[in-house]
PDB file of C-alpha atoms and ligand atoms in Angstrom:
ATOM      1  CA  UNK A   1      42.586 -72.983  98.597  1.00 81.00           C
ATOM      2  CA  UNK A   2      41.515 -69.825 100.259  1.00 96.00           C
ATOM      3  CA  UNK A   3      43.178 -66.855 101.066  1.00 98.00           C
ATOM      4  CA  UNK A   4      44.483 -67.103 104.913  1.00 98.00           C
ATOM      5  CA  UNK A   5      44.624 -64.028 107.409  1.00 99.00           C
ATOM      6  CA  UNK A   6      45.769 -63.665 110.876  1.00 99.00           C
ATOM      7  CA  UNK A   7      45.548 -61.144 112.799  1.00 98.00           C
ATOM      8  CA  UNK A   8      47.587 -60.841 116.018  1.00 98.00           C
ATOM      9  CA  UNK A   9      46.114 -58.351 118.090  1.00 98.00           C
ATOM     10  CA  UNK A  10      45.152 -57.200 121.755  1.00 98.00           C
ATOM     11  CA  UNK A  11      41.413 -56.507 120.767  1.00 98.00           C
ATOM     12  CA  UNK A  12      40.683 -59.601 118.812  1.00 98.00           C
ATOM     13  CA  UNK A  13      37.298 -59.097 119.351  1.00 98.00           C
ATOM     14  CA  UNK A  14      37.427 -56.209 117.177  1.00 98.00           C
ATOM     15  CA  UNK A  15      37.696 -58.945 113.849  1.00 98.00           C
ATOM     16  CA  UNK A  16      36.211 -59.619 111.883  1.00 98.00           C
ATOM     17  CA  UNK A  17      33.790 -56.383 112.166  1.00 98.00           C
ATOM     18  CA  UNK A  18      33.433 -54.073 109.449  1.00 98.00           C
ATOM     19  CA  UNK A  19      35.129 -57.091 107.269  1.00 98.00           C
ATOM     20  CA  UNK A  20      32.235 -59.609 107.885  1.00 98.00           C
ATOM     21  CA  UNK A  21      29.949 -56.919 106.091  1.00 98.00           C
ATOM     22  CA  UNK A  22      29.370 -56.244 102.631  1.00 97.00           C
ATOM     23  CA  UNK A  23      32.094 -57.620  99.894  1.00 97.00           C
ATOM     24  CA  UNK A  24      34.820 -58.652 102.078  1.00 98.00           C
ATOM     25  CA  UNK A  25      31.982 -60.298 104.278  1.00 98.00           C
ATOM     26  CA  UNK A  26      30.215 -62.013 101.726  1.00 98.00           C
ATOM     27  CA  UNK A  27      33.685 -63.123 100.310  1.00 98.00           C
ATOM     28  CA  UNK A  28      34.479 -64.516 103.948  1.00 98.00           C
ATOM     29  CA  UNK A  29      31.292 -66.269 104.233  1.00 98.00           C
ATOM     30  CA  UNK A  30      31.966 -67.736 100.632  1.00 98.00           C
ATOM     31  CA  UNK A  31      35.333 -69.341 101.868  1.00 98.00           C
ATOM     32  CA  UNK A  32      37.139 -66.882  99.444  1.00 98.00           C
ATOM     33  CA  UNK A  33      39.104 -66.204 102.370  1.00 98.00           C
ATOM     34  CA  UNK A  34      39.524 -66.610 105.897  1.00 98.00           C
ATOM     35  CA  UNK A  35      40.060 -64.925 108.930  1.00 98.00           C
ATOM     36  CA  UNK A  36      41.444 -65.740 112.387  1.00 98.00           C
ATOM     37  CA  UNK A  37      42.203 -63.244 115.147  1.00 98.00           C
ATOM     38  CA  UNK A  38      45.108 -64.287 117.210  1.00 98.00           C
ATOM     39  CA  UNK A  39      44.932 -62.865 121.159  1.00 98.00           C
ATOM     40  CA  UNK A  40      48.557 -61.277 121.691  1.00 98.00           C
ATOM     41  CA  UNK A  41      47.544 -61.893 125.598  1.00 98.00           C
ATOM     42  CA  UNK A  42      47.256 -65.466 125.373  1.00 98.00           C
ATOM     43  CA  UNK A  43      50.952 -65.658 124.921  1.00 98.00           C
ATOM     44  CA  UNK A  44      51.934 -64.012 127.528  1.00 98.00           C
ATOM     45  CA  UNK A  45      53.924 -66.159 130.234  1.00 95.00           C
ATOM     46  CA  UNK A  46      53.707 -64.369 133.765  1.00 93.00           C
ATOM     47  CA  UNK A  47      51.370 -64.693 136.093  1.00 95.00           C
ATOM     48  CA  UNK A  48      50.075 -60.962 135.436  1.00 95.00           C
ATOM     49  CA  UNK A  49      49.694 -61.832 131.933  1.00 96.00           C
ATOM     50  CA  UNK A  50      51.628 -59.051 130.777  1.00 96.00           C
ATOM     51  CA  UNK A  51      52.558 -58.316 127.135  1.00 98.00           C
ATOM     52  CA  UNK A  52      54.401 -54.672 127.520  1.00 98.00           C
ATOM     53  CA  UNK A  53      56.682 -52.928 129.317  1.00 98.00           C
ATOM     54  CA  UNK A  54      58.463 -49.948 129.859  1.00 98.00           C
ATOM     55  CA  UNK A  55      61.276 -48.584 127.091  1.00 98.00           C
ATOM     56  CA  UNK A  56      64.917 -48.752 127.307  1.00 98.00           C
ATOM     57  CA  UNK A  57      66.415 -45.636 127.473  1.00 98.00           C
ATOM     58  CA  UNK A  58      63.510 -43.372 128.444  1.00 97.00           C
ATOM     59  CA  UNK A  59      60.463 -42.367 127.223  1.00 96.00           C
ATOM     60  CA  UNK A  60      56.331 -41.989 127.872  1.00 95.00           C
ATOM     61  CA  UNK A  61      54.662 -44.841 126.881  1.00 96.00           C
ATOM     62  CA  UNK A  62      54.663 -49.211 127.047  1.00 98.00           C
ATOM     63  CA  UNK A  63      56.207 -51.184 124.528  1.00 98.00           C
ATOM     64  CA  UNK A  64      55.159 -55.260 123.420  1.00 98.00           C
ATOM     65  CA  UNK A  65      57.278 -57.347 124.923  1.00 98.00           C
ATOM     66  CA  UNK A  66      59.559 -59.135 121.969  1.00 98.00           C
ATOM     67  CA  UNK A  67      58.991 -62.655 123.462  1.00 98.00           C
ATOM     68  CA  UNK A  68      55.214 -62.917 123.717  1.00 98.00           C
ATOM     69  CA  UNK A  69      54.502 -61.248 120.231  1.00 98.00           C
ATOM     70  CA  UNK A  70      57.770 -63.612 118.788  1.00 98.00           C
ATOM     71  CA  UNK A  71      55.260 -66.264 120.684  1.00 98.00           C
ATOM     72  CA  UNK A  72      52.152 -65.360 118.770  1.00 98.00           C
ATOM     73  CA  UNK A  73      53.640 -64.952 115.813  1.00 98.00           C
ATOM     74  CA  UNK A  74      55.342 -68.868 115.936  1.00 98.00           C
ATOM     75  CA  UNK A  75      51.697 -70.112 116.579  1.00 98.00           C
ATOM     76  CA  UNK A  76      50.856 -69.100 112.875  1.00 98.00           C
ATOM     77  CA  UNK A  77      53.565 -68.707 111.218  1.00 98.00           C
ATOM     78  CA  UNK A  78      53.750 -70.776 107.694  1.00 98.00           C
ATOM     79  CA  UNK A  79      55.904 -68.782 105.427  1.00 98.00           C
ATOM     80  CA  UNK A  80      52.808 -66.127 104.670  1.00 98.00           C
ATOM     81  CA  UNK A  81      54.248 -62.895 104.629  1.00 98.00           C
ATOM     82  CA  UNK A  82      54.623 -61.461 108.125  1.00 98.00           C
ATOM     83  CA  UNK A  83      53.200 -57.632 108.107  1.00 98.00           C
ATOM     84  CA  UNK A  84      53.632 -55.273 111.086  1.00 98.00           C
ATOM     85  CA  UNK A  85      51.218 -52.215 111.229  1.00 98.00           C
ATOM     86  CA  UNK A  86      53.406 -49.057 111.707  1.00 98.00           C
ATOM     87  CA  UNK A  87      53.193 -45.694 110.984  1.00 98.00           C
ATOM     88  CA  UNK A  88      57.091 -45.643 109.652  1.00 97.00           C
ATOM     89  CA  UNK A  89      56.205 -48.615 107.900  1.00 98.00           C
ATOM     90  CA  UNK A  90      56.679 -48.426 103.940  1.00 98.00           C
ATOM     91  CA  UNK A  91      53.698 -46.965 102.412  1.00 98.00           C
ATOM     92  CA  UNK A  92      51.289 -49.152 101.422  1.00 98.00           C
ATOM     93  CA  UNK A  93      50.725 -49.265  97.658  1.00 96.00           C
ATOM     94  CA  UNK A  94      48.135 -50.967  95.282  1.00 96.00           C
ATOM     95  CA  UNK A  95      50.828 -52.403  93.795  1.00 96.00           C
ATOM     96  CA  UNK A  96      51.686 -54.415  96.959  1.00 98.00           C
ATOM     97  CA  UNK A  97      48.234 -54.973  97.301  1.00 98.00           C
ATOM     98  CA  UNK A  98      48.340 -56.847  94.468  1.00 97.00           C
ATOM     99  CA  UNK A  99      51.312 -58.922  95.248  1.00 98.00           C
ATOM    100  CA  UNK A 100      50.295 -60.142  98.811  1.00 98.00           C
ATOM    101  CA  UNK A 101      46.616 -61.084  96.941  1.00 98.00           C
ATOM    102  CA  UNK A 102      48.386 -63.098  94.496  1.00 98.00           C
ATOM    103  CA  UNK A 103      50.167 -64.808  98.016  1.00 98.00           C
ATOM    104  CA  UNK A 104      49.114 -67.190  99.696  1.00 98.00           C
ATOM    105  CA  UNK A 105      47.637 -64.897 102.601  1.00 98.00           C
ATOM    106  CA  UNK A 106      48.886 -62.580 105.491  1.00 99.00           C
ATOM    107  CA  UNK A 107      49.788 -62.534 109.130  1.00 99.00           C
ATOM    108  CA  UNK A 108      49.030 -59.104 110.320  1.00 99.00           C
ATOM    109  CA  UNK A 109      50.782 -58.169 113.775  1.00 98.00           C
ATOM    110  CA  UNK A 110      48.644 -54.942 115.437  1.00 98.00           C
ATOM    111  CA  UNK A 111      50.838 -52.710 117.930  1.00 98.00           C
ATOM    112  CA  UNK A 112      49.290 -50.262 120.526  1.00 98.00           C
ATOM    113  CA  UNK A 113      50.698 -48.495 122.892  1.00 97.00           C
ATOM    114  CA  UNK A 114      54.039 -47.271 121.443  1.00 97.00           C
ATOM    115  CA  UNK A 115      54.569 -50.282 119.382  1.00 97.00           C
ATOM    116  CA  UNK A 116      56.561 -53.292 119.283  1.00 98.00           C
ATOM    117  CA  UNK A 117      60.200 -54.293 120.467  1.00 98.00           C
ATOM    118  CA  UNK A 118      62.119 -54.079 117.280  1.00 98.00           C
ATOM    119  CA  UNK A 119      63.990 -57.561 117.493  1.00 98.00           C
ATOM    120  CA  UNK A 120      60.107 -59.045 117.680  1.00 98.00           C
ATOM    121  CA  UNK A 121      59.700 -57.414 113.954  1.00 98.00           C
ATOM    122  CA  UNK A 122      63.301 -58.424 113.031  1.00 98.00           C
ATOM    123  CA  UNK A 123      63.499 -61.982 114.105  1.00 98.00           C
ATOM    124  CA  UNK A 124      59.997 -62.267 112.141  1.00 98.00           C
ATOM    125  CA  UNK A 125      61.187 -60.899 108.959  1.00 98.00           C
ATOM    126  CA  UNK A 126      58.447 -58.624 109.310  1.00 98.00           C
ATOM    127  CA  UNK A 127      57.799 -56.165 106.471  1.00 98.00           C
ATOM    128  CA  UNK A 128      56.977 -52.612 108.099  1.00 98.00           C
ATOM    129  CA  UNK A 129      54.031 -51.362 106.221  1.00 98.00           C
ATOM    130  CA  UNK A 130      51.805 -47.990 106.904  1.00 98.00           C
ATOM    131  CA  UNK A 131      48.460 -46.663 105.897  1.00 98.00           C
ATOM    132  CA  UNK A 132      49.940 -43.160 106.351  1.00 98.00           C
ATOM    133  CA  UNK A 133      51.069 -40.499 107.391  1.00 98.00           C
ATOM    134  CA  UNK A 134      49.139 -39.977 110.843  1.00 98.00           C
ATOM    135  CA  UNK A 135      48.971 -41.865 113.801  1.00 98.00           C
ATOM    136  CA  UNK A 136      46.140 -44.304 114.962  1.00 98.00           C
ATOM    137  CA  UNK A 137      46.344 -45.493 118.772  1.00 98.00           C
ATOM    138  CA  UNK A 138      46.316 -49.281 117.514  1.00 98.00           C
ATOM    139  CA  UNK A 139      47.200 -51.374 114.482  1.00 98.00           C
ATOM    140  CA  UNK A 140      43.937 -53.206 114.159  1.00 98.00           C
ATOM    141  CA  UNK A 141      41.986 -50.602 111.947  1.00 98.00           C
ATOM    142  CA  UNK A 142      44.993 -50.485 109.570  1.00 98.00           C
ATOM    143  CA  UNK A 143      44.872 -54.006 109.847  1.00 98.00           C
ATOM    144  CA  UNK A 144      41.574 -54.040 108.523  1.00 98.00           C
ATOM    145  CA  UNK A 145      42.452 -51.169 105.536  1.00 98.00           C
ATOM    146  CA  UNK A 146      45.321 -53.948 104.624  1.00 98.00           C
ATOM    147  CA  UNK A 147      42.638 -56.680 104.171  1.00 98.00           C
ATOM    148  CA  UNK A 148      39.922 -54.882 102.483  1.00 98.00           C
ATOM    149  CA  UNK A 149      42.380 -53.688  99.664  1.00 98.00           C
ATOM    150  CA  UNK A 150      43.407 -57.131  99.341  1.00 98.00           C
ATOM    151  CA  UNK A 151      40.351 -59.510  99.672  1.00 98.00           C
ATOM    152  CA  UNK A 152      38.261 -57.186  97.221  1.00 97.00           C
ATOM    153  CA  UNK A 153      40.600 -58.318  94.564  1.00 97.00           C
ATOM    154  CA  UNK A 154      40.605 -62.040  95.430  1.00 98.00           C
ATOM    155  CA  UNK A 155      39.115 -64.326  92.547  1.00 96.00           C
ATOM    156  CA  UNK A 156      35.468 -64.354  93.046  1.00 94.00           C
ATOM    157  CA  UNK A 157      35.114 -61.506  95.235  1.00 93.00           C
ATOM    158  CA  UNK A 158      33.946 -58.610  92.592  1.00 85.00           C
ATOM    159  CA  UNK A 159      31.269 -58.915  90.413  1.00 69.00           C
ATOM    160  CA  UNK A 160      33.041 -57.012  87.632  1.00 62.00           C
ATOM    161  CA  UNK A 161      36.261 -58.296  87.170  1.00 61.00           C
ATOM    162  CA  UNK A 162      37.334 -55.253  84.812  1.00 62.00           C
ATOM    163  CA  UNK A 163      36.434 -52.758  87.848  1.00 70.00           C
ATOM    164  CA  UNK A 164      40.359 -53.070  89.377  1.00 72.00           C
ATOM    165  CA  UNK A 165      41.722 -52.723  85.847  1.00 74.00           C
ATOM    166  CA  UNK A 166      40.214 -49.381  85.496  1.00 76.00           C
ATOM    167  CA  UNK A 167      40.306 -47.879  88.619  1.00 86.00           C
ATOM    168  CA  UNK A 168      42.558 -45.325  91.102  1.00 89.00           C
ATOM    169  CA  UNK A 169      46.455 -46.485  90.842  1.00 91.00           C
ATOM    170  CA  UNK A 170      46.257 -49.621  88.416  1.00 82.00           C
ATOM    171  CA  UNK A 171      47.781 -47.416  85.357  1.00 86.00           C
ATOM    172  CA  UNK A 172      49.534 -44.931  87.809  1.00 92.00           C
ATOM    173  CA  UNK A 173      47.112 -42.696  87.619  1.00 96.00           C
ATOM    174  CA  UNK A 174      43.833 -41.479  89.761  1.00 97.00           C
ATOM    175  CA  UNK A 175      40.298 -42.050  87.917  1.00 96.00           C
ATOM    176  CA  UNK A 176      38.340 -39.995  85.837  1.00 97.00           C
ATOM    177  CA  UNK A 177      35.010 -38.547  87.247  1.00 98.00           C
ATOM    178  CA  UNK A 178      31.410 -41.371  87.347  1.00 98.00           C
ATOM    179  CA  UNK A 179      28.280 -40.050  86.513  1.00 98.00           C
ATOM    180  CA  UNK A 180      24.824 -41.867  85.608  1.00 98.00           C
ATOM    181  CA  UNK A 181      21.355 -40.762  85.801  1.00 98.00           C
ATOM    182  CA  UNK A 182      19.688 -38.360  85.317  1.00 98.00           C
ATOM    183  CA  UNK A 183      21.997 -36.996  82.518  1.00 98.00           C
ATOM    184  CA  UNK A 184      21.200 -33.643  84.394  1.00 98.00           C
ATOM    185  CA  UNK A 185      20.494 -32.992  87.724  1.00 98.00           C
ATOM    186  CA  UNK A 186      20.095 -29.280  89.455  1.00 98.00           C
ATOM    187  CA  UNK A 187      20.896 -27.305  86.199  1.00 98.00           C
ATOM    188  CA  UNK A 188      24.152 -29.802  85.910  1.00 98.00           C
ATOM    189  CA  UNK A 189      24.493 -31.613  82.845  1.00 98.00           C
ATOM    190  CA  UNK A 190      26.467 -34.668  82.659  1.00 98.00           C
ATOM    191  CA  UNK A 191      29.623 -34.247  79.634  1.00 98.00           C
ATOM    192  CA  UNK A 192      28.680 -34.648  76.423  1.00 98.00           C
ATOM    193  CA  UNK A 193      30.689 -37.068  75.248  1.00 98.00           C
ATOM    194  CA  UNK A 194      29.935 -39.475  78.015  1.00 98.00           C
ATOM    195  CA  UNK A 195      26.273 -39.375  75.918  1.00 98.00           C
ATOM    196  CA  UNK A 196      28.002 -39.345  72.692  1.00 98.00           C
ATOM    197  CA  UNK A 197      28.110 -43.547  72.481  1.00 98.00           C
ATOM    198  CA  UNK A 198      31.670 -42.775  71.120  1.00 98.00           C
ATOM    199  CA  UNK A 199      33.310 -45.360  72.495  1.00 98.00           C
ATOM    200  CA  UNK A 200      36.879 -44.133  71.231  1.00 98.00           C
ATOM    201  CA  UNK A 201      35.920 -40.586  72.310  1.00 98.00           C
ATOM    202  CA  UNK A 202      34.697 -41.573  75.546  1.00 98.00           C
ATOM    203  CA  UNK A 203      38.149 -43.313  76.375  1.00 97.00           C
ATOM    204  CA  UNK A 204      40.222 -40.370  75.459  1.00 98.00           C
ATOM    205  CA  UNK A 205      38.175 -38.543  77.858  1.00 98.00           C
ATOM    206  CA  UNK A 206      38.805 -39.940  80.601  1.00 98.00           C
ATOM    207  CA  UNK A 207      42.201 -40.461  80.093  1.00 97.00           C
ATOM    208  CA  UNK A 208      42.690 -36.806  79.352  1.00 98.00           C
ATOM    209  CA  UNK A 209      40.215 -36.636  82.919  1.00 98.00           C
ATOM    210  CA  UNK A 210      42.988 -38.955  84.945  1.00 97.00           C
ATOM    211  CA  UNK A 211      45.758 -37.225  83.791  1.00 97.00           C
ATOM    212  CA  UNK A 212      44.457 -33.933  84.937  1.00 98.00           C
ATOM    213  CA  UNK A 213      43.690 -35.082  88.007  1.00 98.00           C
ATOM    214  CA  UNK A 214      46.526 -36.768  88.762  1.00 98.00           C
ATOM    215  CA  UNK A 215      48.601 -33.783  87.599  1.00 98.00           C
ATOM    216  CA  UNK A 216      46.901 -31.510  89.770  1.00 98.00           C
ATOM    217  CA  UNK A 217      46.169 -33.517  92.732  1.00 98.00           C
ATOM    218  CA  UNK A 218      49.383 -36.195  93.053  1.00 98.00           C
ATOM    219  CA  UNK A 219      52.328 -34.699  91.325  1.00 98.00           C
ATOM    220  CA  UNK A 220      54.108 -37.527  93.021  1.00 96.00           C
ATOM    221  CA  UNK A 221      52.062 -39.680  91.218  1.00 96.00           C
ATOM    222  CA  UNK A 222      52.397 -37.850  87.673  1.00 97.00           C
ATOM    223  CA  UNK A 223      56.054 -37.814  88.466  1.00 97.00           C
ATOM    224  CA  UNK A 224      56.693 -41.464  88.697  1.00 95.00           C
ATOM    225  CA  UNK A 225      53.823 -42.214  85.705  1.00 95.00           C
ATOM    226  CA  UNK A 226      55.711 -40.060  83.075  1.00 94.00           C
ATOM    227  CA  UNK A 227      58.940 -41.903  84.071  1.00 94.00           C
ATOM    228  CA  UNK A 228      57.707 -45.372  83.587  1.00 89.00           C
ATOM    229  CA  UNK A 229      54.858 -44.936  81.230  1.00 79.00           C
ATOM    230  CA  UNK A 230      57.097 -43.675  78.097  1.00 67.00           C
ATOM    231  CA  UNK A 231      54.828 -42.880  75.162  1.00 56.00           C
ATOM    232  CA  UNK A 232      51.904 -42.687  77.206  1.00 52.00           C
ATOM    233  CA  UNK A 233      51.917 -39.133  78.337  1.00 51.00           C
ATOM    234  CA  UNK A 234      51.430 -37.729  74.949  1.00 53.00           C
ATOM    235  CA  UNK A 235      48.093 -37.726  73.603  1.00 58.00           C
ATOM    236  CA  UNK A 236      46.740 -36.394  70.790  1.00 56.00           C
ATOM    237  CA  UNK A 237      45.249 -33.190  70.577  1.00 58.00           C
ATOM    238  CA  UNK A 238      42.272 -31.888  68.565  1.00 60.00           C
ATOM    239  CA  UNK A 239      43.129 -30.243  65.758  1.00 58.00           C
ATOM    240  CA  UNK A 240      42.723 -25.946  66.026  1.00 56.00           C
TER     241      UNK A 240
HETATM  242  N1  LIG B   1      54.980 -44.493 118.709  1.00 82.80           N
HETATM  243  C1  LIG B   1      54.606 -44.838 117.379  1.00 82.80           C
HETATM  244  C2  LIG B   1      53.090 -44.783 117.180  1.00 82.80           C
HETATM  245  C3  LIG B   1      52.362 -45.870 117.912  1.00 82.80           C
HETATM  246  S1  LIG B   1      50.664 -45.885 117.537  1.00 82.80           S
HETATM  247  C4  LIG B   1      55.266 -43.864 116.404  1.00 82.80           C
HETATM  248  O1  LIG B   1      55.434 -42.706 116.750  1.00 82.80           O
HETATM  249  O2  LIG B   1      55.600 -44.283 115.283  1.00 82.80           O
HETATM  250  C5  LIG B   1      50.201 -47.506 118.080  1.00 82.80           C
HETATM  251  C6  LIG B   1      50.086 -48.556 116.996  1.00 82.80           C
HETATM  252  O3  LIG B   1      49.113 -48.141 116.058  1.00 82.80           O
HETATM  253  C7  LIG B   1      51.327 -48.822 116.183  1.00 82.80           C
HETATM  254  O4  LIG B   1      52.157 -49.754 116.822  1.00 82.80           O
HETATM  255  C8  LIG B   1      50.769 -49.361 114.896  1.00 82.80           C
HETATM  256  O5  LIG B   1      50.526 -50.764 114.954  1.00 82.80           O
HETATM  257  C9  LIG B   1      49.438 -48.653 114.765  1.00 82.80           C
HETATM  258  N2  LIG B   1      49.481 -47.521 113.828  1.00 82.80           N
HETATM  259  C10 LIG B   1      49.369 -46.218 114.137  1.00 82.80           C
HETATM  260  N3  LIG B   1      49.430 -45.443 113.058  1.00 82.80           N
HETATM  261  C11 LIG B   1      49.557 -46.259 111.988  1.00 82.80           C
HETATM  262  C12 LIG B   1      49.686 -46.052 110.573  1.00 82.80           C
HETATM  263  N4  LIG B   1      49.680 -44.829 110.048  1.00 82.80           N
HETATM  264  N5  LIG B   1      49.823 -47.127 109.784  1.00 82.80           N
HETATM  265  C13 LIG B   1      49.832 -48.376 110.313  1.00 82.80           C
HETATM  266  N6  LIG B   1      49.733 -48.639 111.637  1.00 82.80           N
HETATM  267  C14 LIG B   1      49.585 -47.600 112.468  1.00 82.80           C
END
């Protein structure tokens, strides 16, 4: 059975855009996984069609109404995890990634404005999950981050299943450097050992490569690797 997505959003007609190109695309058209886009509007029950409104207590800014996005979310709702699109949402993480592409699928709720009436997201069990820390007027690109990260690890999807093994955040750590041809390029040769067909050599390289990296770059990340990786932090050095 195929991986199911829906996305409730104002701008359905946004979906499946960049999605429908490339991997996640081909993966679509493949039946890997599928896609429907779920128009918050069509739920709404007055004669305006209105789906916000102003917010209690004050403030600049509209706010979905809790009974036409509780609405939308009934229409699809089939014990996939519910995700709301919010920039004080829980970080996203590879990790999760990897849980919700193990799932069964996703229902992604998009806000806009100034987001959604909080007894909407509670009466959903919603899990509140960001893309970071910045603010984008609508939920429907992060929407769209969410599902790329997930689909390009469904079954079938990459060519090389050993790419997400290797890559940013599956050990905890960032990647080492790619090169390929031409070995060098503009008076910049490519590292010797990469050359060397060592294969042991080659590994230890880029480990060492990650490590620094991650050290320099994320020392969240290094933080919380050292803690959970024990052993794995010390790595032998060349002799003097
Ligand atoms: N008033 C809100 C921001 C609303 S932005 C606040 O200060 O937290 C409008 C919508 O864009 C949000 O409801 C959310 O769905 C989406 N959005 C904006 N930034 C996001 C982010 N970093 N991660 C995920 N969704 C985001």
């Amino acid at each position: 059975m195929s991986w199911r997505a829906s996305i409730l959003t104002l701008f359905p007609a946004m979906f499946p855009g960049p999605l429908g190109t490339a991997l996640a695309g081909r993966a679509l058209e493949a039946g890997i996984w599928s896609l429907d886009a779920v128009d918050i509007r069509g739920f709404a029950t007055d004669r305006h069609r209105s789906v916000d409104d102003t917010p209690f207590g004050g403030g600049a800014g509209m706010v979905l109404r809790a009974d036409v996005v509780s609405a939308a979310i009934a229409s699809v709702a089939d014990g996939r995890p519910v995700l709301v699109a919010t920039p004080r949402g829980v970080p996203l993480s590879q990790a999760r990634v990897r849980e919700l592409a193990a799932g069964p699928g996703a229902i992604v709720i998009c806000g806009r404005y100034e987001g959604i009436d909080q007894r909407a997201i509670e009466a959903a069990g919603a899990e509140e999950i960001s893309i970071g820390d910045y603010v984008l007027s609508g939920g429907e690109l992060a929407a769209m981050v969410m599902l790329d990260a997930i689909v390009r690890l469904l079954p079938g999807t990459m060519g090389c299943a050993d790419s997400a093994d290797e890559e940013s955040f599956s050990a905890g750590l960032l990647e080492y450097p790619h090169y390929t041809r031409p070995a060098e390029w503009q008076g910049r040769a490519v590292p010797p050992v990469l050359l060397s067909g060592d294969h042991a050599a080659i590994a230890a390289w880029r480990r060492g490569q990650a490590e620094d990296i991650t050290k320099t770059r994320r020392p969240d990340l290094w933080a919380a690797h050292i803690a959970t990786s024990v052993g794995a932090v010390v790595r032998p050095r060349p002799a003097p």
